[in-house]
Amino acid sequence: MNGADWVVLLGTIVGIAAYGSWRTRHVRSLNTYLRGNASTGWGTIGLSVMATQASAITFLSIPGQGFESGIGFVQNYFGLPLALIIVCAVFLPMYRRLNVYTAYEFLGQRFDEKTRLLGAGLFLLQRGLAAGVTIYAPAIIISTVFDWPLDLVIVFTGLLVIVYTVTGGSEAVALTHKWQMAVISAGMVTAMVVLLLRLPAGLGLTGAAWVAGALGKLQAVDFSLDPSRRYTVWTGVFGGLFLSLSYFGTDQSQVQRYIGGASLREGRLGLMFNAMLKIPMQFVILLLGALLFVFYQFAPHPVFFNQAEWRRHAQDGRFQAIEAEHAGAVVQSQSAIRAWLQARASDDTAREASARAAMVAASDRTHAIRAEAKAALVAADPRAKATDSDYVFITFILTQLPHGAVGLLVAVMFAAALSSKASELSALGTTTTIDFWRHVRPLAAADEARNVRVARRFTALWGVFAVAFALFAGFAENLIEAINILGSIFYGVLLGLFLVAFFLRRVGGSAVFFAAVIAQALVIVMYFSLNIGYLWYNLIGCAACIALSVALQAVLPPRAGVNEGRRG
Amino acid sequence: MTPRSRPDEAEPPGVPGFGTWRGVYLFVFGWFVVVVILLSVFTAIFS
């Protein structure tokens, strides 16, 4: 990074944070602090929902997933548009009608206080733990690549987001999201354009797609019914539907983004904006990763992309031998790809098939050497970080992009980290204030200024907790999966609570409360004892909560009265 | 928390070509189906 990169990086990141703080420094109204500006339109809501979901991990790990495993991960998002339609039609109108600050207030209205506290508690547990991961994830990668102190990156990111989120609350979050999404869009378009320009002459986008496809990177959909496969159309549509319904319908960090706004229409259109754009957007990011794979078939690249980790351990002749073997395999792979491209152009089917087999064999050999390198790292130090897919895109950025653009792409990572973190902190502070603090201080609800002060303190407290968690905890290597797994363990039951609330009017608070506790214990036991795709836990947790609620309601005394929370 | 009245639930989408929210949802669902079909075709062509 040179001076130009630093100017772009600090100018965008600190500039947006300062602008957000300054514009919202006078926020005194509880409604504005917790729900945002009452005149917010659908465009801002849509971008805010998108920015909340798009964490730094999205832009670091997902191109790496495309590089390593191909674009099949896109199926993970197949349930999202369906979930957003349900949220628009059922959840959002109810939240606005009840005029709630948090989704869990609805549970209190529909059932009772203990169920509301259980829902809010599950959210705080899941999101509070994830808050540490979302701040740690980009920090570890950026600090490793640039050789910056990890603690400094965590503290810098944490303080920046705490300042503007505490100052302006939900309004500052929505305001900064717009500009952060602008930086992210500009950066990703720049990266894609540079990547296409850097492909070998004559190959182009179509040629690169043919190579990526022949090497197994472009299987976007898989209709297999094998339950052990992590990403298929079915896990995406069914597991993804439940995950997305939980996330968008019951996770306060998302609910808070769309319950404010000028009208119900603005929230609905903002969500539909996401329903239409999310899959194409994720496809493009994954395609970027698959094209990076093709690019590195022709360009020199390290056997292990996390070079800092490699240099730390690769100190004997065995590692140098692996590097030399890899360099030779890459040259052979390049020749095999060029031979296949020529054979493909010749219309000779037999020659093409033979050249394709040779190309796949050469690619498999390169892959095997990379696996050997990872095994050697673990053999040298069992605690070594043996996955490097998160480092592929950042390596490309640093080695191939011109100065200025490098700063912009690093700003993309920070903008994404700050945008998702800000929503989390605002939601954690809001839920703690509204669902817990007001529960023990019911008389304080009327004092608006005091509520805003308390919400600010809780938001700051969660920020400090997230920073401390990131500083002192160790995390799983594949960070995006760590967050998704954590979400899948808790989200299913939380969604079950809401689905019972919306659709099973006969079920009362005690039945659903104990059903949720048993279902959550069941999911945790299953996670530690079974080997199935983690997305299924969303469905299992939700189904268990609903089925147990119905069963328990059948044996418990009938409810004294029906209070579905559907009254106008 | 004060429940609101329901006037904005009857508010039309205000999107050209759509008179009801049901129409908007069907359009978004249709878009999703088209995207999955396009991805299937993409897979069939390039894999």
Coordinates of C-alpha atoms in Angstrom, one line a residue:
Chain A
M1 CA 0.0 0.0 0.0
N2 CA 1.4 3.4 -0.9
G3 CA 0.2 6.9 -0.1
A4 CA -2.6 6.9 -2.7
D5 CA -4.0 3.7 -1.2
W6 CA -3.9 5.1 2.3
V7 CA -5.7 8.3 1.2
V8 CA -8.4 6.2 -0.5
L9 CA -8.7 3.8 2.4
L10 CA -8.8 6.3 5.2
G11 CA -10.7 8.9 3.2
T12 CA -13.6 6.5 2.5
I13 CA -13.8 4.6 5.8
V14 CA -13.1 7.3 8.3
G15 CA -14.9 9.8 6.1
I16 CA -18.1 7.8 6.0
A17 CA -18.0 7.1 9.8
A18 CA -17.3 10.8 10.5
Y19 CA -20.1 11.9 8.2
G20 CA -22.6 9.4 9.8
S21 CA -21.6 10.7 13.3
W22 CA -21.8 14.3 12.4
R23 CA -25.2 14.1 10.5
T24 CA -26.9 12.2 13.4
R25 CA -25.2 13.9 16.4
H26 CA -28.5 15.6 17.4
V27 CA -30.6 12.4 17.6
R28 CA -32.6 12.6 20.8
S29 CA -35.9 10.8 19.8
L30 CA -36.1 7.1 20.9
N31 CA -38.0 6.3 17.7
T32 CA -35.3 7.7 15.5
Y33 CA -32.5 6.2 17.6
L34 CA -34.0 2.7 17.5
R35 CA -35.9 2.7 14.2
G36 CA -34.2 5.3 12.1
N37 CA -35.5 8.3 10.3
A38 CA -39.3 8.2 9.8
S39 CA -39.0 9.4 6.2
T40 CA -36.6 6.7 5.0
G41 CA -37.4 5.4 1.5
W42 CA -37.3 1.9 0.1
G43 CA -33.9 2.5 -1.6
T44 CA -32.2 3.3 1.7
I45 CA -34.0 0.4 3.4
G46 CA -33.0 -2.0 0.6
L47 CA -29.4 -1.0 0.7
S48 CA -29.3 -1.1 4.5
V49 CA -30.7 -4.7 4.5
M50 CA -28.1 -5.7 1.9
A51 CA -25.2 -4.0 3.7
T52 CA -26.2 -5.7 7.0
Q53 CA -26.0 -9.1 5.4
A54 CA -22.9 -8.4 3.3
S55 CA -20.1 -8.7 5.9
A56 CA -16.4 -8.5 5.1
I57 CA -16.4 -12.3 5.0
T58 CA -18.7 -12.1 2.0
F59 CA -16.0 -10.4 0.0
L60 CA -13.0 -12.3 1.4
S61 CA -14.3 -15.9 1.8
I62 CA -16.8 -16.2 -1.1
P63 CA -14.4 -15.5 -3.9
G64 CA -12.2 -18.0 -2.1
Q65 CA -15.1 -20.5 -2.1
G66 CA -15.5 -20.0 -5.9
F67 CA -11.7 -20.5 -6.4
E68 CA -11.6 -23.7 -4.2
S69 CA -14.9 -25.4 -4.7
G70 CA -16.7 -23.6 -7.6
I71 CA -19.8 -21.6 -7.6
G72 CA -22.2 -24.2 -6.1
F73 CA -22.4 -22.1 -2.9
V74 CA -24.8 -19.9 -4.8
Q75 CA -27.5 -22.5 -4.0
N76 CA -27.2 -21.5 -0.3
Y77 CA -29.2 -18.3 -1.3
F78 CA -32.1 -20.1 -3.1
G79 CA -34.4 -19.9 -0.1
L80 CA -33.8 -16.1 0.3
P81 CA -36.3 -14.7 -2.2
L82 CA -39.0 -17.0 -1.0
A83 CA -38.3 -16.1 2.7
L84 CA -38.4 -12.4 1.9
I85 CA -41.8 -12.7 0.2
I86 CA -43.1 -14.4 3.4
V87 CA -41.5 -11.7 5.6
C88 CA -43.2 -9.0 3.4
A89 CA -46.6 -10.6 3.5
V90 CA -46.8 -11.8 7.1
F91 CA -44.0 -10.5 9.4
L92 CA -43.5 -6.9 8.4
P93 CA -47.2 -5.9 8.5
M94 CA -47.6 -7.4 12.0
Y95 CA -44.5 -5.6 13.3
R96 CA -45.6 -2.3 11.9
R97 CA -49.2 -2.8 13.2
L98 CA -48.0 -3.5 16.7
N99 CA -45.5 -0.6 16.4
V100 CA -42.7 -2.6 18.0
Y101 CA -39.1 -1.7 18.4
T102 CA -38.0 -5.3 18.4
A103 CA -39.3 -8.6 16.9
Y104 CA -39.4 -10.1 20.4
E105 CA -41.9 -7.6 21.7
F106 CA -44.3 -9.3 19.3
L107 CA -43.7 -12.6 21.2
G108 CA -44.5 -10.9 24.4
Q109 CA -47.8 -9.7 22.9
R110 CA -48.7 -13.0 21.4
F111 CA -47.6 -15.3 24.3
D112 CA -46.1 -14.0 27.5
E113 CA -43.0 -12.4 29.0
K114 CA -41.0 -15.6 29.5
T115 CA -41.3 -16.5 25.8
R116 CA -40.4 -12.9 24.8
L117 CA -37.3 -13.1 27.0
L118 CA -36.4 -16.6 25.6
G119 CA -36.6 -15.2 22.0
A120 CA -34.6 -12.1 22.9
G121 CA -32.1 -14.3 24.8
L122 CA -31.6 -16.7 21.9
F123 CA -31.0 -13.7 19.7
L124 CA -28.5 -12.1 22.1
L125 CA -26.7 -15.4 22.5
Q126 CA -26.4 -16.1 18.8
R127 CA -25.7 -12.6 17.6
G128 CA -23.5 -11.6 20.6
L129 CA -21.2 -14.6 19.8
A130 CA -21.2 -13.8 16.1
A131 CA -20.4 -10.2 16.8
G132 CA -16.9 -11.3 17.9
V133 CA -16.5 -13.4 14.7
T134 CA -17.6 -10.6 12.3
I135 CA -15.0 -8.2 13.7
Y136 CA -12.2 -10.9 14.0
A137 CA -12.8 -12.4 10.5
P138 CA -11.6 -9.6 8.3
A139 CA -9.1 -8.4 10.9
I140 CA -7.1 -11.7 11.0
I141 CA -6.9 -11.8 7.2
I142 CA -6.0 -8.1 6.7
S143 CA -3.5 -8.1 9.5
T144 CA -1.8 -11.3 8.2
V145 CA -1.5 -10.0 4.6
F146 CA -0.3 -6.5 5.5
D147 CA 1.7 -7.6 8.6
W148 CA -0.3 -5.1 10.7
P149 CA -0.8 -5.9 14.4
L150 CA -4.1 -8.0 14.7
D151 CA -5.1 -6.3 17.9
L152 CA -4.7 -2.8 16.3
V153 CA -6.9 -3.7 13.4
I154 CA -9.6 -5.1 15.7
V155 CA -9.5 -2.1 18.0
F156 CA -9.5 0.4 15.1
T157 CA -12.5 -1.3 13.4
G158 CA -14.3 -1.7 16.7
L159 CA -13.8 1.9 17.9
L160 CA -14.8 3.3 14.5
V161 CA -18.1 1.4 14.4
I162 CA -18.8 2.1 18.1
V163 CA -18.4 5.8 17.7
Y164 CA -21.0 6.4 14.9
T165 CA -23.4 3.6 16.0
V166 CA -23.6 4.9 19.6
T167 CA -23.9 8.5 18.3
G168 CA -26.7 8.2 15.8
G169 CA -28.2 4.7 16.5
S170 CA -30.3 3.2 13.7
E171 CA -30.3 6.5 11.7
A172 CA -26.5 6.6 11.5
V173 CA -26.4 2.9 10.6
A174 CA -28.8 3.4 7.6
L175 CA -27.1 6.6 6.5
T176 CA -23.6 5.1 6.5
H177 CA -24.9 1.9 4.8
K178 CA -25.7 3.8 1.7
W179 CA -22.2 5.1 1.3
Q180 CA -20.6 1.9 2.3
M181 CA -22.5 0.0 -0.3
A182 CA -21.4 2.6 -2.9
V183 CA -17.7 1.9 -1.9
I184 CA -18.3 -1.9 -2.0
S185 CA -20.0 -1.8 -5.5
A186 CA -17.3 0.4 -6.9
G187 CA -14.5 -1.8 -5.5
M188 CA -16.0 -5.1 -6.7
V189 CA -16.6 -3.7 -10.2
T190 CA -13.0 -2.5 -10.3
A191 CA -11.7 -5.9 -9.2
M192 CA -13.8 -7.7 -11.9
V193 CA -12.7 -5.4 -14.7
V194 CA -9.0 -5.7 -13.7
L195 CA -9.4 -9.5 -13.5
L196 CA -10.9 -9.7 -17.0
L197 CA -8.1 -7.4 -18.4
R198 CA -5.4 -9.6 -16.8
L199 CA -6.7 -12.9 -18.3
P200 CA -4.3 -14.2 -21.1
A201 CA -4.7 -12.6 -24.5
G202 CA -7.4 -14.2 -26.6
L203 CA -9.0 -16.1 -23.7
G204 CA -11.6 -13.5 -22.6
L205 CA -14.5 -14.1 -20.3
T206 CA -16.1 -16.9 -22.4
G207 CA -12.8 -18.8 -22.8
A208 CA -12.1 -18.5 -19.1
A209 CA -15.7 -19.7 -18.4
W210 CA -15.1 -22.8 -20.7
V211 CA -11.8 -23.6 -18.8
A212 CA -13.4 -23.0 -15.4
G213 CA -16.4 -25.2 -16.4
A214 CA -14.2 -28.0 -17.7
L215 CA -12.3 -28.0 -14.4
G216 CA -15.5 -28.4 -12.4
K217 CA -15.8 -24.8 -11.1
L218 CA -19.1 -23.8 -12.7
Q219 CA -21.6 -26.3 -11.4
A220 CA -24.1 -23.7 -10.1
V221 CA -26.9 -26.2 -9.4
D222 CA -26.9 -29.7 -8.1
F223 CA -30.2 -31.6 -7.9
S224 CA -28.6 -34.5 -5.9
L225 CA -30.7 -35.9 -3.0
D226 CA -27.7 -37.1 -1.0
P227 CA -28.2 -35.5 2.4
S228 CA -24.4 -35.4 3.2
R229 CA -23.8 -33.0 0.3
R230 CA -23.5 -29.5 1.8
Y231 CA -24.8 -27.4 -1.1
T232 CA -27.6 -28.7 -3.3
V233 CA -30.8 -27.1 -4.7
W234 CA -32.8 -28.8 -1.9
T235 CA -30.6 -27.7 1.0
G236 CA -30.7 -24.2 -0.6
V237 CA -34.4 -24.0 -1.1
F238 CA -35.5 -25.7 2.1
G239 CA -32.7 -25.2 4.6
G240 CA -31.9 -21.8 3.0
L241 CA -35.6 -20.8 3.2
F242 CA -35.7 -21.5 7.0
L243 CA -32.3 -19.9 7.5
S244 CA -33.3 -16.8 5.6
L245 CA -36.8 -16.7 7.2
S246 CA -35.1 -16.8 10.6
Y247 CA -32.5 -14.2 9.7
F248 CA -34.8 -11.7 7.9
G249 CA -37.9 -12.3 10.0
T250 CA -36.7 -12.8 13.5
D251 CA -33.1 -11.4 13.8
Q252 CA -33.3 -7.9 15.2
S253 CA -30.3 -6.8 13.2
Q254 CA -32.4 -7.2 10.0
V255 CA -35.8 -6.5 11.5
Q256 CA -34.5 -3.1 12.7
R257 CA -33.5 -2.2 9.1
Y258 CA -37.0 -2.4 7.7
I259 CA -39.6 -1.8 10.5
G260 CA -38.9 2.0 10.4
G261 CA -39.3 4.0 7.2
A262 CA -42.0 6.2 5.9
S263 CA -44.6 3.5 5.4
L264 CA -45.2 -0.3 5.1
R265 CA -44.7 0.1 1.3
E266 CA -41.1 1.4 1.7
G267 CA -40.2 -1.6 3.8
R268 CA -41.8 -4.1 1.5
L269 CA -40.1 -2.6 -1.6
G270 CA -36.8 -2.5 0.2
L271 CA -37.1 -6.3 0.9
M272 CA -38.2 -7.1 -2.6
F273 CA -35.2 -5.2 -3.9
N274 CA -33.0 -7.7 -2.0
A275 CA -35.1 -10.7 -3.1
M276 CA -34.4 -9.9 -6.7
L277 CA -30.7 -8.9 -6.4
K278 CA -29.2 -11.2 -3.9
I279 CA -28.8 -14.4 -6.0
P280 CA -27.3 -12.6 -9.0
M281 CA -25.0 -10.6 -6.7
Q282 CA -23.7 -13.8 -5.0
F283 CA -23.3 -15.5 -8.4
V284 CA -21.1 -12.6 -9.6
I285 CA -18.9 -12.8 -6.5
L286 CA -18.5 -16.6 -6.8
L287 CA -17.9 -16.2 -10.5
L288 CA -15.1 -13.8 -9.7
G289 CA -13.6 -16.6 -7.6
A290 CA -13.9 -19.2 -10.4
L291 CA -12.3 -16.7 -12.8
L292 CA -9.5 -16.1 -10.3
F293 CA -8.9 -19.9 -10.5
V294 CA -8.5 -19.6 -14.2
F295 CA -6.3 -16.5 -13.9
Y296 CA -4.0 -18.4 -11.6
Q297 CA -3.7 -21.3 -14.0
F298 CA -1.8 -18.9 -16.2
A299 CA -0.1 -16.6 -13.6
P300 CA 2.6 -17.5 -11.1
H301 CA 1.1 -18.1 -7.7
P302 CA 2.2 -19.5 -4.4
V303 CA 1.4 -23.1 -3.5
F304 CA -0.2 -21.8 -0.4
F305 CA -1.9 -18.4 -0.5
N306 CA -1.5 -17.5 3.2
Q307 CA 2.1 -16.7 2.6
A308 CA 2.7 -15.4 6.2
E309 CA 1.7 -18.8 7.6
W310 CA 3.7 -20.6 4.9
R311 CA 6.9 -18.7 5.6
R312 CA 6.5 -19.3 9.3
H313 CA 6.7 -23.0 8.9
A314 CA 8.4 -23.7 5.5
Q315 CA 11.9 -23.7 6.7
D316 CA 13.3 -27.1 5.6
G317 CA 14.0 -28.7 2.2
R318 CA 10.7 -30.6 2.2
F319 CA 8.7 -27.4 1.7
Q320 CA 11.1 -26.1 -1.0
A321 CA 10.6 -29.4 -2.8
I322 CA 6.9 -29.0 -2.6
E323 CA 7.2 -25.4 -4.0
A324 CA 9.4 -26.7 -6.9
E325 CA 7.0 -29.5 -7.6
H326 CA 4.1 -27.1 -7.6
A327 CA 5.8 -24.7 -10.0
G328 CA 6.4 -27.6 -12.4
A329 CA 2.8 -28.8 -12.1
V330 CA 1.5 -25.3 -12.9
V331 CA 3.6 -25.1 -16.1
Q332 CA 2.3 -28.6 -17.2
S333 CA -1.3 -27.5 -16.3
Q334 CA -0.9 -24.4 -18.5
S335 CA 0.3 -26.5 -21.4
A336 CA -2.6 -28.9 -20.9
I337 CA -5.2 -26.0 -20.8
R338 CA -3.8 -24.5 -24.0
A339 CA -3.8 -27.9 -25.7
W340 CA -7.4 -28.4 -24.7
L341 CA -8.4 -24.9 -26.0
Q342 CA -6.8 -25.7 -29.4
A343 CA -8.4 -29.2 -29.5
R344 CA -11.8 -27.6 -28.7
A345 CA -11.4 -25.2 -31.5
S346 CA -10.6 -28.0 -33.9
D347 CA -14.0 -29.7 -33.8
D348 CA -12.3 -33.0 -33.4
T349 CA -14.3 -34.7 -30.7
A350 CA -11.9 -37.5 -29.9
R351 CA -9.0 -35.1 -29.6
E352 CA -11.0 -32.7 -27.5
A353 CA -12.0 -35.5 -25.1
S354 CA -8.4 -36.7 -24.8
A355 CA -7.1 -33.1 -24.2
R356 CA -9.8 -32.5 -21.6
A357 CA -8.8 -35.7 -19.7
A358 CA -5.1 -34.5 -19.8
M359 CA -6.1 -31.0 -18.6
V360 CA -8.2 -32.4 -15.7
A361 CA -5.4 -34.8 -14.7
A362 CA -2.9 -31.9 -14.7
S363 CA -5.3 -29.7 -12.7
D364 CA -5.8 -32.6 -10.2
R365 CA -2.1 -33.0 -9.8
T366 CA -1.7 -29.3 -9.0
H367 CA -4.6 -29.7 -6.5
A368 CA -3.0 -32.7 -4.9
I369 CA 0.3 -30.8 -4.5
R370 CA -1.6 -28.0 -2.7
A371 CA -3.2 -30.6 -0.5
E372 CA 0.3 -32.0 0.2
A373 CA 1.5 -28.5 1.1
K374 CA -1.3 -28.1 3.6
A375 CA -0.6 -31.6 5.1
A376 CA 3.0 -30.6 5.4
L377 CA 2.1 -27.5 7.3
V378 CA -0.1 -29.4 9.7
A379 CA 2.7 -32.0 10.1
A380 CA 5.2 -29.2 11.0
D381 CA 2.7 -27.6 13.4
P382 CA -0.7 -29.2 14.2
R383 CA -1.9 -25.7 15.1
A384 CA -1.0 -24.3 11.7
K385 CA -3.8 -22.6 9.7
A386 CA -4.1 -25.1 6.9
T387 CA -6.8 -23.4 4.7
D388 CA -5.9 -20.5 2.4
S389 CA -9.0 -19.9 0.3
D390 CA -9.8 -16.7 2.3
Y391 CA -6.4 -15.3 1.1
V392 CA -6.9 -15.9 -2.7
F393 CA -8.8 -12.7 -3.4
I394 CA -6.7 -10.4 -1.2
T395 CA -3.5 -11.9 -2.8
F396 CA -4.9 -10.9 -6.2
I397 CA -5.8 -7.4 -5.0
L398 CA -2.3 -6.8 -3.7
T399 CA -0.4 -8.2 -6.6
Q400 CA -2.5 -7.3 -9.6
L401 CA -4.4 -4.1 -8.9
P402 CA -2.9 -0.6 -9.5
H403 CA -2.3 1.7 -6.5
G404 CA -5.4 3.6 -5.5
A405 CA -7.5 0.6 -6.5
V406 CA -5.7 -1.5 -3.8
G407 CA -6.8 1.1 -1.2
L408 CA -10.3 1.0 -2.6
L409 CA -10.5 -2.8 -2.3
V410 CA -9.2 -2.8 1.2
A411 CA -11.8 -0.1 1.9
V412 CA -14.4 -2.6 0.6
M413 CA -13.4 -5.1 3.2
F414 CA -13.5 -2.5 6.0
A415 CA -16.8 -1.0 4.7
A416 CA -18.4 -4.4 4.7
A417 CA -17.1 -5.2 8.2
L418 CA -18.3 -1.9 9.6
S419 CA -21.8 -2.1 7.9
S420 CA -22.7 -5.6 9.3
K421 CA -21.1 -4.7 12.7
A422 CA -23.1 -1.5 13.0
S423 CA -26.4 -3.3 12.4
E424 CA -25.4 -5.9 15.0
L425 CA -24.4 -3.4 17.7
S426 CA -27.5 -1.3 17.1
A427 CA -29.8 -4.4 17.3
L428 CA -28.0 -5.8 20.4
G429 CA -28.3 -2.5 22.2
T430 CA -31.9 -2.1 21.2
T431 CA -32.9 -5.6 22.3
T432 CA -31.1 -5.3 25.6
T433 CA -32.8 -2.0 26.3
I434 CA -36.3 -2.8 25.1
D435 CA -36.7 -6.5 26.0
F436 CA -34.5 -6.7 29.1
W437 CA -33.8 -3.3 30.7
R438 CA -37.4 -2.2 30.4
H439 CA -38.5 -5.6 31.8
V440 CA -36.7 -4.9 35.0
R441 CA -37.4 -1.1 34.9
P442 CA -41.0 -0.9 33.6
L443 CA -41.6 2.5 35.0
A444 CA -38.7 4.0 33.0
A445 CA -40.4 3.3 29.7
A446 CA -42.1 6.7 29.7
D447 CA -38.8 8.6 30.1
E448 CA -37.7 8.9 26.5
A449 CA -34.4 10.7 27.1
R450 CA -33.4 8.1 29.7
N451 CA -34.3 5.3 27.2
V452 CA -32.0 6.8 24.6
R453 CA -29.2 7.2 27.1
V454 CA -29.5 3.6 28.2
A455 CA -29.7 2.3 24.6
R456 CA -26.5 4.3 23.8
R457 CA -24.8 2.7 26.8
F458 CA -25.9 -0.9 25.9
T459 CA -24.8 -0.3 22.3
A460 CA -21.4 0.8 23.5
L461 CA -21.2 -2.1 25.9
W462 CA -21.9 -4.7 23.2
G463 CA -19.3 -3.0 21.0
V464 CA -16.7 -3.3 23.8
F465 CA -17.7 -6.9 24.3
A466 CA -17.4 -7.7 20.6
V467 CA -13.9 -6.2 20.5
A468 CA -12.8 -8.0 23.6
F469 CA -14.2 -11.3 22.3
A470 CA -12.3 -10.8 19.0
L471 CA -9.1 -9.9 20.9
F472 CA -9.2 -12.9 23.2
A473 CA -11.0 -15.7 21.5
G474 CA -9.7 -18.2 18.9
F475 CA -12.0 -19.0 16.0
A476 CA -12.6 -21.8 13.5
E477 CA -10.6 -21.4 10.3
N478 CA -13.4 -21.2 7.8
L479 CA -15.1 -18.1 9.1
I480 CA -18.1 -17.8 6.9
E481 CA -19.1 -21.4 7.8
A482 CA -18.5 -20.7 11.5
I483 CA -21.1 -17.9 11.4
N484 CA -23.6 -19.9 9.3
I485 CA -23.2 -23.0 11.6
L486 CA -23.7 -20.8 14.7
G487 CA -26.8 -19.3 13.1
S488 CA -28.2 -22.6 12.0
I489 CA -28.0 -24.0 15.5
F490 CA -30.1 -21.2 17.1
Y491 CA -32.1 -19.7 14.2
G492 CA -34.3 -22.8 13.6
V493 CA -35.9 -22.7 17.1
L494 CA -36.2 -18.9 17.1
L495 CA -38.1 -19.2 13.8
G496 CA -40.2 -22.0 15.3
L497 CA -41.3 -19.6 18.0
F498 CA -42.4 -17.0 15.5
L499 CA -44.2 -19.4 13.1
V500 CA -46.2 -20.8 16.1
A501 CA -47.0 -17.2 17.0
F502 CA -48.2 -16.3 13.5
F503 CA -49.9 -19.5 12.4
L504 CA -50.9 -21.7 15.4
R505 CA -53.4 -19.6 17.3
R506 CA -54.3 -22.3 19.8
V507 CA -50.8 -22.7 21.2
G508 CA -50.1 -20.8 24.3
G509 CA -47.0 -19.4 26.0
S510 CA -46.1 -22.3 28.3
A511 CA -46.4 -24.9 25.6
V512 CA -44.2 -23.0 23.1
F513 CA -41.7 -21.9 25.7
F514 CA -40.9 -25.5 26.9
A515 CA -41.1 -26.8 23.3
A516 CA -38.5 -24.2 22.3
V517 CA -36.2 -25.2 25.2
I518 CA -36.4 -28.9 24.4
A519 CA -36.0 -28.3 20.6
Q520 CA -32.9 -26.2 21.2
A521 CA -31.3 -28.9 23.4
L522 CA -32.2 -31.5 20.7
V523 CA -30.5 -29.4 18.0
I524 CA -27.3 -29.0 20.1
V525 CA -27.1 -32.7 20.8
M526 CA -27.7 -33.5 17.1
Y527 CA -25.0 -31.1 16.0
F528 CA -22.4 -32.8 18.2
S529 CA -23.5 -36.4 17.3
L530 CA -24.6 -36.4 13.6
N531 CA -22.8 -35.6 10.3
I532 CA -25.4 -33.8 8.2
G533 CA -25.3 -30.5 6.3
Y534 CA -25.7 -27.7 8.9
L535 CA -28.4 -25.9 6.9
W536 CA -30.7 -28.8 7.9
Y537 CA -30.5 -27.7 11.6
N538 CA -32.6 -24.7 10.7
L539 CA -35.4 -27.0 9.4
I540 CA -35.0 -29.5 12.3
G541 CA -35.0 -26.9 15.0
C542 CA -38.0 -25.1 13.6
A543 CA -40.0 -28.4 13.0
A544 CA -39.1 -29.7 16.4
C545 CA -40.3 -26.5 18.1
I546 CA -43.6 -26.4 16.2
A547 CA -44.3 -30.2 16.7
L548 CA -43.4 -30.1 20.4
S549 CA -45.5 -26.9 20.8
V550 CA -48.6 -28.7 19.4
A551 CA -47.9 -31.8 21.4
L552 CA -47.4 -30.0 24.7
Q553 CA -50.5 -27.8 24.1
A554 CA -52.5 -31.0 23.7
V555 CA -51.5 -32.2 27.2
L556 CA -51.4 -28.8 29.0
P557 CA -54.5 -27.1 30.3
P558 CA -56.3 -25.0 27.6
R559 CA -55.4 -21.4 27.3
A560 CA -57.6 -19.0 29.3
G561 CA -58.0 -16.7 26.4
V562 CA -56.7 -16.2 22.9
N563 CA -54.3 -13.2 22.4
E564 CA -52.8 -13.6 19.0
G565 CA -51.5 -10.1 18.8
R566 CA -53.5 -9.6 15.6
R567 CA -55.8 -6.9 17.0
G568 CA -55.9 -3.6 15.2
Chain B
M1 CA -45.5 0.2 22.2
T2 CA -48.7 1.6 20.8
P3 CA -50.5 -0.5 18.2
R4 CA -51.0 1.5 15.0
S5 CA -54.2 1.6 12.8
R6 CA -54.0 -0.4 9.6
P7 CA -54.3 2.2 6.8
D8 CA -50.9 1.6 5.2
E9 CA -51.6 -2.2 4.8
A10 CA -54.1 -1.3 2.1
E11 CA -51.6 1.0 0.4
P12 CA -51.0 -0.2 -3.2
P13 CA -47.4 -1.0 -4.2
G14 CA -47.1 2.1 -6.4
V15 CA -45.0 0.2 -8.9
P16 CA -45.9 0.7 -12.6
G17 CA -47.8 -2.4 -13.8
F18 CA -48.7 -3.7 -10.4
G19 CA -52.0 -3.0 -8.7
T20 CA -51.6 -5.3 -5.8
W21 CA -48.9 -6.7 -3.5
R22 CA -49.8 -10.2 -4.6
G23 CA -48.8 -9.3 -8.1
V24 CA -45.4 -8.0 -6.9
Y25 CA -44.8 -11.2 -4.9
L26 CA -45.7 -13.3 -8.0
F27 CA -43.3 -11.3 -10.1
V28 CA -40.5 -11.7 -7.6
F29 CA -41.2 -15.5 -7.4
G30 CA -41.2 -15.7 -11.2
W31 CA -37.9 -13.9 -11.3
F32 CA -36.5 -16.4 -8.8
V33 CA -37.7 -19.3 -11.0
V34 CA -36.1 -17.6 -14.1
V35 CA -32.8 -17.2 -12.2
V36 CA -32.7 -20.9 -11.2
I37 CA -33.5 -21.9 -14.8
L38 CA -30.8 -19.7 -16.1
L39 CA -28.3 -21.1 -13.5
S40 CA -29.3 -24.6 -14.6
V41 CA -28.7 -23.8 -18.2
F42 CA -25.4 -22.2 -17.3
T43 CA -24.4 -25.4 -15.5
A44 CA -25.5 -27.5 -18.4
I45 CA -23.5 -25.4 -20.8
F46 CA -20.2 -25.0 -18.9
S47 CA -20.0 -28.2 -16.8

